[in-house]
Tab-separated table of C-alpha atoms and ligand atoms in Angstrom:
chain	number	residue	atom	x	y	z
A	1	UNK	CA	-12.540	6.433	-32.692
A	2	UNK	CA	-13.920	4.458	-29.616
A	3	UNK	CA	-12.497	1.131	-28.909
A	4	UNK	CA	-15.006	-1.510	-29.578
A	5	UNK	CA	-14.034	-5.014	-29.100
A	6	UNK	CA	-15.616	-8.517	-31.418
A	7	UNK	CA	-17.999	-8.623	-28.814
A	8	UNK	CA	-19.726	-5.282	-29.094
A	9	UNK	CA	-17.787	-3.808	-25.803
A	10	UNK	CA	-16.691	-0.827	-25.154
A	11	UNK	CA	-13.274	-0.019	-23.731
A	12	UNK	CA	-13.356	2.788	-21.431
A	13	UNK	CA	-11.391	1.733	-18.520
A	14	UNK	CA	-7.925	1.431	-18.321
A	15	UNK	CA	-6.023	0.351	-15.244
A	16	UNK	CA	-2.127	0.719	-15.218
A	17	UNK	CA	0.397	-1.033	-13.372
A	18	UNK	CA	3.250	1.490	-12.856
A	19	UNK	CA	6.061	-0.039	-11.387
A	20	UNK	CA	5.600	-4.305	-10.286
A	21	UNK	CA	7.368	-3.763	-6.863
A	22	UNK	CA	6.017	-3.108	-3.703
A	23	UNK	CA	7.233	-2.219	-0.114
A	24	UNK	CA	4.944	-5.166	1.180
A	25	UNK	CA	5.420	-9.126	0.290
A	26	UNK	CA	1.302	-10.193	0.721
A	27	UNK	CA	1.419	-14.198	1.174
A	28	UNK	CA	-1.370	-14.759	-1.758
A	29	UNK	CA	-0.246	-12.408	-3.982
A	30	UNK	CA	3.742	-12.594	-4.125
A	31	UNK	CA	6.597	-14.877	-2.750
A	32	UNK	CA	8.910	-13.635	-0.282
A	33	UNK	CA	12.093	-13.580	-2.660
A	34	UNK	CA	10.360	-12.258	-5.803
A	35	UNK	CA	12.356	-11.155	-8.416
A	36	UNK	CA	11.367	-8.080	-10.609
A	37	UNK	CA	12.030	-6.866	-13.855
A	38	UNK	CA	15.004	-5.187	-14.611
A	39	UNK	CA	14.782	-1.074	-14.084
A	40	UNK	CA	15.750	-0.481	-17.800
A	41	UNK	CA	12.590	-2.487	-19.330
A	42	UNK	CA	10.103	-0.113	-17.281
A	43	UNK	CA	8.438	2.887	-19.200
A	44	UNK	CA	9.469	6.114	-17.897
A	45	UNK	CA	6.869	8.200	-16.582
A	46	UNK	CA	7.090	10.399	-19.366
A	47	UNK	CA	6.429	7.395	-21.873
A	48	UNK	CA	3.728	6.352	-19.433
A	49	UNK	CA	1.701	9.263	-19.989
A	50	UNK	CA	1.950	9.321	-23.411
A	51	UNK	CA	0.661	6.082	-23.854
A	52	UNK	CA	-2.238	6.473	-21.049
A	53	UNK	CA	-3.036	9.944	-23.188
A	54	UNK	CA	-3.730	8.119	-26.551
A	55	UNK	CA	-6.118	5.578	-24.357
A	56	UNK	CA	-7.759	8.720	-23.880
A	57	UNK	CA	-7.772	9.685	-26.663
A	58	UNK	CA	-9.448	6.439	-28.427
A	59	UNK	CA	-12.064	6.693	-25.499
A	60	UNK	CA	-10.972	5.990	-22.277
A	61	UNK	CA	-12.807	7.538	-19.704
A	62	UNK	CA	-11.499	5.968	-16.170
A	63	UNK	CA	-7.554	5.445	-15.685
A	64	UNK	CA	-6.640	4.032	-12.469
A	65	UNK	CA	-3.352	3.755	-11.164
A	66	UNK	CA	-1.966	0.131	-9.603
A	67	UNK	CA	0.870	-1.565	-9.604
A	68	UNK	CA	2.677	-2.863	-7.717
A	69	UNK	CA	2.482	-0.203	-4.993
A	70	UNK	CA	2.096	2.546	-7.507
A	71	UNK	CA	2.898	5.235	-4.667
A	72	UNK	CA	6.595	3.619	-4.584
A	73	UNK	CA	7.380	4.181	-7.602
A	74	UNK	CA	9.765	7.022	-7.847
A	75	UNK	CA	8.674	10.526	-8.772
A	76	UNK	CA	4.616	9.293	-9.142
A	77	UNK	CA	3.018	12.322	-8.277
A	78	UNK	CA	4.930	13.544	-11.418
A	79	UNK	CA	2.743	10.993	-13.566
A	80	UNK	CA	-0.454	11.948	-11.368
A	81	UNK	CA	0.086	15.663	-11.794
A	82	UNK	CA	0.561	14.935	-15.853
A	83	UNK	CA	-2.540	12.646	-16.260
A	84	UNK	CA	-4.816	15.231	-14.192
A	85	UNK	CA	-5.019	18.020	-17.444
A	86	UNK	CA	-7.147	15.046	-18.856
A	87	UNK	CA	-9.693	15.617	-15.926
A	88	UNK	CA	-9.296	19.760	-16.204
A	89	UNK	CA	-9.913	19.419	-20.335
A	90	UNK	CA	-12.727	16.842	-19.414
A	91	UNK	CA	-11.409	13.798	-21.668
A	92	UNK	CA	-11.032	11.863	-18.399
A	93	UNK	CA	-14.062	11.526	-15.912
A	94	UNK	CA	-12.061	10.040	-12.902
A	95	UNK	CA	-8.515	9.538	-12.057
A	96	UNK	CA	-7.920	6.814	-9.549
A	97	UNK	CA	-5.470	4.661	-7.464
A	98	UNK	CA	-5.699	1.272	-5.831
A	99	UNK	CA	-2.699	1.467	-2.805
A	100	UNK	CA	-1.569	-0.390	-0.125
A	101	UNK	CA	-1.850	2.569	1.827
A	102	UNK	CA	1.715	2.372	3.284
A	103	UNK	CA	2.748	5.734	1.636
A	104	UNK	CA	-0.660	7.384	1.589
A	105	UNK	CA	0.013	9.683	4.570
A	106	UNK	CA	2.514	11.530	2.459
A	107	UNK	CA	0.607	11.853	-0.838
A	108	UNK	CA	-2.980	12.052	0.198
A	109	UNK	CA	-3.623	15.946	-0.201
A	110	UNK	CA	-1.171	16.353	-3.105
A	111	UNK	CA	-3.437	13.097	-5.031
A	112	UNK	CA	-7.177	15.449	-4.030
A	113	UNK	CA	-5.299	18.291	-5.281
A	114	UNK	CA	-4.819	17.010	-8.726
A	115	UNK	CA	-8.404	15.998	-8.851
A	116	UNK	CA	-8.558	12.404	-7.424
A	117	UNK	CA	-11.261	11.932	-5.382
A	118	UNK	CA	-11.356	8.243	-4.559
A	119	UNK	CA	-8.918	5.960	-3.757
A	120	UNK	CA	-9.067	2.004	-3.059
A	121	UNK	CA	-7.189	1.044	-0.369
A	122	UNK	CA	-6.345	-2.807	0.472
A	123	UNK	CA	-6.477	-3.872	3.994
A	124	UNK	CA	-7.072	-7.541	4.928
A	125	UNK	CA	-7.350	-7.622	8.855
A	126	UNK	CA	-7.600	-4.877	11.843
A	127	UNK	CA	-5.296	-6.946	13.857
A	128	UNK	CA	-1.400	-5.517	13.781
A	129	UNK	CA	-0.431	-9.179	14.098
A	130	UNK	CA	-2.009	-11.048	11.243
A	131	UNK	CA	-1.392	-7.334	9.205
A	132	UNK	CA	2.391	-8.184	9.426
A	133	UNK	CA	1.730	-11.941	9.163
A	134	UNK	CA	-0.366	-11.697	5.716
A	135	UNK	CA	1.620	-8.671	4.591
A	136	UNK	CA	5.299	-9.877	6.013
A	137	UNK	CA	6.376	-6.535	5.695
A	138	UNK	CA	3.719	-3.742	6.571
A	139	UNK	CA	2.878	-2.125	9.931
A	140	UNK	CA	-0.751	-1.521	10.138
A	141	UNK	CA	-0.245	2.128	11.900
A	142	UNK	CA	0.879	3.424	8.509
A	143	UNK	CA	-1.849	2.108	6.948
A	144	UNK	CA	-4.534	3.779	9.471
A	145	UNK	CA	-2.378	7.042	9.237
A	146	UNK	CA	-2.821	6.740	5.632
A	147	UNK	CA	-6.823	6.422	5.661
A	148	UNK	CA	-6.959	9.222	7.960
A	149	UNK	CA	-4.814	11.435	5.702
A	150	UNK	CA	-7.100	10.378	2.854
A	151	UNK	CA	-10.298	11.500	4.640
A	152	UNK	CA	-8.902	14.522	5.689
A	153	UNK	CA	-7.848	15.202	1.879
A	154	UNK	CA	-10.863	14.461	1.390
A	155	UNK	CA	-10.462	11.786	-0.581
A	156	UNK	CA	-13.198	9.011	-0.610
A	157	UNK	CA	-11.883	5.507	0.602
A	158	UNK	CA	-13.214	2.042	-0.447
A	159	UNK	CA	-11.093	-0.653	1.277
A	160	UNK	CA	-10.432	-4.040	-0.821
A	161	UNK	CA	-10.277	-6.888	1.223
A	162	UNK	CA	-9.252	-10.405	0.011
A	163	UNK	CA	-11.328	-13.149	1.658
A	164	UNK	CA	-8.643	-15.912	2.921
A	165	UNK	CA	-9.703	-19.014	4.586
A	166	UNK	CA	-9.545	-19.309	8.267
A	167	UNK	CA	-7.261	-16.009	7.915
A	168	UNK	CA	-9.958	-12.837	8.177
A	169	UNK	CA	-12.937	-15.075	7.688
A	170	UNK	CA	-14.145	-14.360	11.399
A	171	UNK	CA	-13.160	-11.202	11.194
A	172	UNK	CA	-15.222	-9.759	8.671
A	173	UNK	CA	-18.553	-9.202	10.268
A	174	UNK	CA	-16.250	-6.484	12.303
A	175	UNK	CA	-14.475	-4.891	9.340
A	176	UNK	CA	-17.836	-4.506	7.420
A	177	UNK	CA	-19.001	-2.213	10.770
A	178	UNK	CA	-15.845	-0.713	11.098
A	179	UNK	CA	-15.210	0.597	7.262
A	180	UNK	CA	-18.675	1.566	7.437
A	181	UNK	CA	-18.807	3.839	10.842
A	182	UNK	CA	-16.051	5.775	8.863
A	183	UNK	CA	-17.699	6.513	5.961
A	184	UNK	CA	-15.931	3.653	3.855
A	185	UNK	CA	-17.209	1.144	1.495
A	186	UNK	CA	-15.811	-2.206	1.447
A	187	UNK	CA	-15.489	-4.924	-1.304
A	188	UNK	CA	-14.519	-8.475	-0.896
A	189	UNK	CA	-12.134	-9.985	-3.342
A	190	UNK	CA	-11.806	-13.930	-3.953
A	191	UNK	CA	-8.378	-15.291	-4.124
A	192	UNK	CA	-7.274	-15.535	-8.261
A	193	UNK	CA	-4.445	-18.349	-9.255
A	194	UNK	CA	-2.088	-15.452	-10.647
A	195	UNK	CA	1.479	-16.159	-10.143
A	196	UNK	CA	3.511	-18.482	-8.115
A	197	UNK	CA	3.348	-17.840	-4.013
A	198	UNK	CA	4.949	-19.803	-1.449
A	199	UNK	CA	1.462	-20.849	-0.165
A	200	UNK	CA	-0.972	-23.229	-1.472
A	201	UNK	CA	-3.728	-20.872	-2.698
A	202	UNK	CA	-6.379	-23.862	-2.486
A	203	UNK	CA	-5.641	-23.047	1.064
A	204	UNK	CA	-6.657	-19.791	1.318
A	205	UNK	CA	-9.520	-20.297	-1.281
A	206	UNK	CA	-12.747	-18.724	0.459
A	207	UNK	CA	-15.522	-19.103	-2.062
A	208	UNK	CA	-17.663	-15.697	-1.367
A	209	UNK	CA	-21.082	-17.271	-1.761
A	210	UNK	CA	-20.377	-19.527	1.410
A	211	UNK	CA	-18.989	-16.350	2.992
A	212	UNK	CA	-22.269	-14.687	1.696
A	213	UNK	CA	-24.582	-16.862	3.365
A	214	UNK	CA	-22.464	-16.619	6.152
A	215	UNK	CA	-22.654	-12.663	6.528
A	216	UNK	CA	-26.523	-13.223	6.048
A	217	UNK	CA	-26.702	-14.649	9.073
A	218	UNK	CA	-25.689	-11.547	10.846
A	219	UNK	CA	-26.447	-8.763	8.361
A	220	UNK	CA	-29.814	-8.277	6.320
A	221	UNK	CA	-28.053	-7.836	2.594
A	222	UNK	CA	-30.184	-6.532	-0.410
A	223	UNK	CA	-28.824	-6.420	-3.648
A	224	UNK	CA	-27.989	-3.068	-5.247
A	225	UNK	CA	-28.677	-3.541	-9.071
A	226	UNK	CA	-26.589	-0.772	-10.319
A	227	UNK	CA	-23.526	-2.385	-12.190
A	228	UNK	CA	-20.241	-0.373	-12.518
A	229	UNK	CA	-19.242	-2.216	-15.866
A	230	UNK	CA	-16.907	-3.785	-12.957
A	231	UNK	CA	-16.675	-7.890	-11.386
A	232	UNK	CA	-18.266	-6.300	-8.231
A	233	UNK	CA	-22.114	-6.743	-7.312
A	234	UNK	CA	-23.001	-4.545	-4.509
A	235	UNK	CA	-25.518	-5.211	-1.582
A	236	UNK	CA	-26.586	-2.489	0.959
A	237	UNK	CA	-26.395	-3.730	4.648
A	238	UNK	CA	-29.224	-2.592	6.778
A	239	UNK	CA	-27.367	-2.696	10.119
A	240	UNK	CA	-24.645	0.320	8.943
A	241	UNK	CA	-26.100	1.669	6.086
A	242	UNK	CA	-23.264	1.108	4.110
A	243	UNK	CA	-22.241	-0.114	0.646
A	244	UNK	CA	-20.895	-4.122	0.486
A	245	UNK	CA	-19.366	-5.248	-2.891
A	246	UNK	CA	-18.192	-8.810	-3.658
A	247	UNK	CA	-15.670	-9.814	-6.560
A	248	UNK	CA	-15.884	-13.206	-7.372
A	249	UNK	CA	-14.189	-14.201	-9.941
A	250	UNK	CA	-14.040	-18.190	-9.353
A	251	UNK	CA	-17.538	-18.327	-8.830
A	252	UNK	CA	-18.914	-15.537	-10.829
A	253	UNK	CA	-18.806	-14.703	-14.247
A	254	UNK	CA	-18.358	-11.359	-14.960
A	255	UNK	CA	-16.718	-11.133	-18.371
A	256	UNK	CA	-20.042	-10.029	-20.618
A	257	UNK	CA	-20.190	-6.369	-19.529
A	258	UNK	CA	-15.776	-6.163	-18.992
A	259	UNK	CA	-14.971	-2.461	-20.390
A	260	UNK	CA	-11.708	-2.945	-19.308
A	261	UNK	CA	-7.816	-3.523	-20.163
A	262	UNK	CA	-4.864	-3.215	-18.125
A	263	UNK	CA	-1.235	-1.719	-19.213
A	264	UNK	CA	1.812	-3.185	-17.438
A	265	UNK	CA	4.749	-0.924	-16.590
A	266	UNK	CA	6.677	-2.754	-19.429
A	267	UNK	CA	4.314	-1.053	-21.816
A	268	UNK	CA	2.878	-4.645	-22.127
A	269	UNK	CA	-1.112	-4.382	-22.871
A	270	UNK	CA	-3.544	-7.311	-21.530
A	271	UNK	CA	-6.732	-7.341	-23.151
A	272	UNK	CA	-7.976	-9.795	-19.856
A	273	UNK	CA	-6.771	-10.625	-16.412
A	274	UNK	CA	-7.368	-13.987	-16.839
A	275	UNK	CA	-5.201	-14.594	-19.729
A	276	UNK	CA	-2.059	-14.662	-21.215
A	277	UNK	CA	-3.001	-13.031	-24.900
A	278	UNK	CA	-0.541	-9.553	-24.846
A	279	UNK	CA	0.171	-6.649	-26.817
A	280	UNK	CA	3.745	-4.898	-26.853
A	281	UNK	CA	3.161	-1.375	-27.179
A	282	UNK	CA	6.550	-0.336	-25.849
A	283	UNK	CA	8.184	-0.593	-29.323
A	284	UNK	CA	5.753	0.662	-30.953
A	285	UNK	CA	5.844	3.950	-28.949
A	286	UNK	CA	9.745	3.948	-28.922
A	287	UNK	CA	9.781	3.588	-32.735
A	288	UNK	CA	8.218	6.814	-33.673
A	289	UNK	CA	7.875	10.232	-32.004
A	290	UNK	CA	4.197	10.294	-33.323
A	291	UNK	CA	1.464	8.114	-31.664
A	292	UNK	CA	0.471	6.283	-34.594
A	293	UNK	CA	1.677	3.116	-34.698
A	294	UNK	CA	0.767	2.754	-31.035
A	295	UNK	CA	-3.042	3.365	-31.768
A	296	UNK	CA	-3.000	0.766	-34.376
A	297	UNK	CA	-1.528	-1.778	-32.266
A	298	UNK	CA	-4.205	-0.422	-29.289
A	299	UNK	CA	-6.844	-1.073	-31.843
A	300	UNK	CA	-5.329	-4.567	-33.338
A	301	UNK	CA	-5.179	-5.783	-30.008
A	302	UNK	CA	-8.553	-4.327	-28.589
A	303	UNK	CA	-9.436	-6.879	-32.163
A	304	UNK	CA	-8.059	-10.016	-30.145
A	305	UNK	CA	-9.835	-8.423	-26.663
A	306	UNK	CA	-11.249	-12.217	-25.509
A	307	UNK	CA	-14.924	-12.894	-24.541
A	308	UNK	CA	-13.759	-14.324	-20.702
A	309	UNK	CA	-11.302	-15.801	-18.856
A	310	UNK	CA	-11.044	-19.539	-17.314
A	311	UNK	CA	-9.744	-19.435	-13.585
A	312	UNK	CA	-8.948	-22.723	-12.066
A	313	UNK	CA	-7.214	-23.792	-9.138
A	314	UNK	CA	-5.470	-27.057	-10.232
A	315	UNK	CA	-5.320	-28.901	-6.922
A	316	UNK	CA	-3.186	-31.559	-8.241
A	317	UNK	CA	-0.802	-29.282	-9.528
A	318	UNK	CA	-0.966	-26.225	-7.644
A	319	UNK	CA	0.047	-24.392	-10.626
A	320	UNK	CA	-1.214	-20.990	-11.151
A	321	UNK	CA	-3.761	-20.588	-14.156
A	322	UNK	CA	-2.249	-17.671	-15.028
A	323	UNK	CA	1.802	-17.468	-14.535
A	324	UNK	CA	1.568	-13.489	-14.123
A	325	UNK	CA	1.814	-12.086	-10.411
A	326	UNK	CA	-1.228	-9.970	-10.056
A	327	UNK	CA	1.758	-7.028	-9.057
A	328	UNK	CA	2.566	-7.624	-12.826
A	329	UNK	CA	-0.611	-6.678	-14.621
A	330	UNK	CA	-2.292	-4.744	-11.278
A	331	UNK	CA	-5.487	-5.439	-9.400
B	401	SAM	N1	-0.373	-2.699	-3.977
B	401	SAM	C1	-1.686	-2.168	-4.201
B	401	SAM	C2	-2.674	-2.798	-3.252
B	401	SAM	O1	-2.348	-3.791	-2.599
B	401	SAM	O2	-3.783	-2.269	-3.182
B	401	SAM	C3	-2.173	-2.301	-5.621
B	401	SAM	C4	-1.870	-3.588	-6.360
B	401	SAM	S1	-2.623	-5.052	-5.707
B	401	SAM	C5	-2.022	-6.259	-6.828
B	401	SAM	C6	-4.325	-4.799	-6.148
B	401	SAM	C7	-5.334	-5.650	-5.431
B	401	SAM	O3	-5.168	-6.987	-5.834
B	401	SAM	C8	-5.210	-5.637	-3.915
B	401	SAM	O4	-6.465	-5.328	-3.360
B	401	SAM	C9	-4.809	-7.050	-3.581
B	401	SAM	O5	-5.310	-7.428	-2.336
B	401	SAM	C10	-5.383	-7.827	-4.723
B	401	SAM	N2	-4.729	-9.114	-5.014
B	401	SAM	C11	-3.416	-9.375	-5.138
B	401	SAM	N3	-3.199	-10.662	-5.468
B	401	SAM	C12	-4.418	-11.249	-5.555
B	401	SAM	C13	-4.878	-12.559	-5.854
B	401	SAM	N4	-4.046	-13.533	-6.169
B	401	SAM	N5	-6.216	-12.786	-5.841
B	401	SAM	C14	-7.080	-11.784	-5.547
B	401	SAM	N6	-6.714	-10.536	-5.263
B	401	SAM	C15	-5.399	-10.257	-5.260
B	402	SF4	FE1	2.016	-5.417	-2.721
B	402	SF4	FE2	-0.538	-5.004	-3.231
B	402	SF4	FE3	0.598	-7.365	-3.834
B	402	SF4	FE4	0.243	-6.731	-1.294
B	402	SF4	S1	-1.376	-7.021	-2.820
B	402	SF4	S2	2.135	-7.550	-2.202
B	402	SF4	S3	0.514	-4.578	-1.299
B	402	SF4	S4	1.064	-5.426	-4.750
């Protein structure tokens, strides 16, 4: 039975968080001293897969895996090499990760072996500097080894680059040609108010249809209508020839054609980004050996899926609109 949700959506994209810690401390999406859940709450990779397979089985047809830094959690290419029979039976059209890239040199040709064969890899400046300023812990030559180990997998790349104000906003113009002499797409991302930071994210808010205007005076953009289902339009830019996306979730809203829901590593099941409405699945899977009960909590709470979200940035505040790190439910 395909998941349908009140508002005549269909579910078939599931992204999963696998582990909410990372080998990297990025300024806008986590504080330096973050603290993260306790080991014995996570699902094990076994119980991982068994919950991704009966999203299959009600209809999933993308799984991608976040986190986090999904490639730090222990043993993943256990998880990867599990999740891949879905692709060999067919049940699964793609099989996907979003990294940080730090680890990707080691698990590039093992991922294209199991039948990934793109990856999304986050990268907010070419400079080694700001890199370990924005990322306080990540060295930007591991990140380039990475991509290069990724293209030589074979592996298609799309970078992910979160527009921050006055950070990479002059910078851009050269990452656009750069991503796109090497064969790589690249999609902007707009800062979300997920989780507390040490930074004040009306700070590093960067509203994309300024930064839009501002690329147009350098670039000759036309929009790409094909929609992916996804918060990303798409323009093609004359001068490279390559693919530009834009994910604007403050300024855009992209909730009508949303196909998807996200899994935390807890088991936890968020039905939108945006909001704080949950499903436990974890007890439901550890109360049976048979996958029942979990597929009628997956369908109760596909029942409760909301019709959008509501991101603010409070500037009075500075509170967070939604108290979740985005490491917690995965970009
Ligand atoms: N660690 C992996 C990575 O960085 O690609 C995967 C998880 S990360 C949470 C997924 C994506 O979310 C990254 O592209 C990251 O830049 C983006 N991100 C994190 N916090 C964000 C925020 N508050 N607003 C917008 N994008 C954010
Ligand atoms: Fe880690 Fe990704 Fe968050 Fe950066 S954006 S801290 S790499 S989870």
């Amino acid at each position: 039975m395909d998941m349908i949700d009140p508002f005549g959506r269909t579910i078939t994209y599931l992204r999963v968080s696998v582990t909410d810690r990372c080998d990297f401390r990025c300024t806008y999406c986590m504080a330096e001293n973050m603290s993260f859940l306790p080991k014995n709450d996570l699902l094990s990779l076994e119980e991982l897969d068994r919950l991704c397979t009966v999203f299959i089985e009600k209809g999933v047809r993308k799984l991608r895996l976040t986190g986090g830094e999904p490639l730090v959690r222990k043993n993943i290419m256990s998880l990867v090499r599990q999740l891949s029979r879905h692709l060999k039976s067919g049940a699964l059209e793609e099989l996907t990760l979003t990294t940080n890239g730090s680890q990707l040199s080691r698990f590039a040709a093992e991922l294209a072996d199991c039948g990934v064969n793109r990856i999304n890899v986050s990268l907010d400046t070419l400079n080694a500097e700001k890199f370990h300023a924005v990322t306080r812990w990540g060295r930007i030559d591991k990140v380039m080894e990475g991509i290069d180990a990724a293209q030589a997998a074979g592996l298609k790349v799309k970078l992910n680059v979160v527009a921050l104000k006055d950070f990479n906003e002059a910078e851009l113009p050269e990452m656009i040609i750069w991503a796109h002499s090497r064969g790589m797409d690249l999609t902007i991302i707009e800062t979300m108010p997920m989780g507390e930071i040490d930074a004040d994210r009306s700070d590093q808010y960067l509203p994309l249809s300024l930064l839009r205007a501002s690329l147009e005076r350098q670039f000759a953009l036309t929009d790409i209508p094909h929609k992916t289902g996804g918060p990303a339009r798409y323009v093609h830019v004359a001068e490279t020839g390559g693919k530009l996306g834009f994910i604007t979730p403050m300024t855009h809203n992209f909730c009508e054609s949303c196909n998807r829901i996200r899994l935390t590593c807890t088991g936890t099941l968020y039905m939108c980004l945006g909001r704080e409405d949950a499903a436990d699945l974890r007890e439901k899977l550890r109360a049976s050996e048979g996958n029942e009960l979990v597929a009628d909590a997956v369908d109760e709470a596909i029942s409760r899926k909301p019709k959008g979200h509501d991101f603010v940035i409070d500037r009075r505040t500075n509170r967070p609109s939604v108290s979740r790190h985005m490491s917690v439910t995965g970009g």
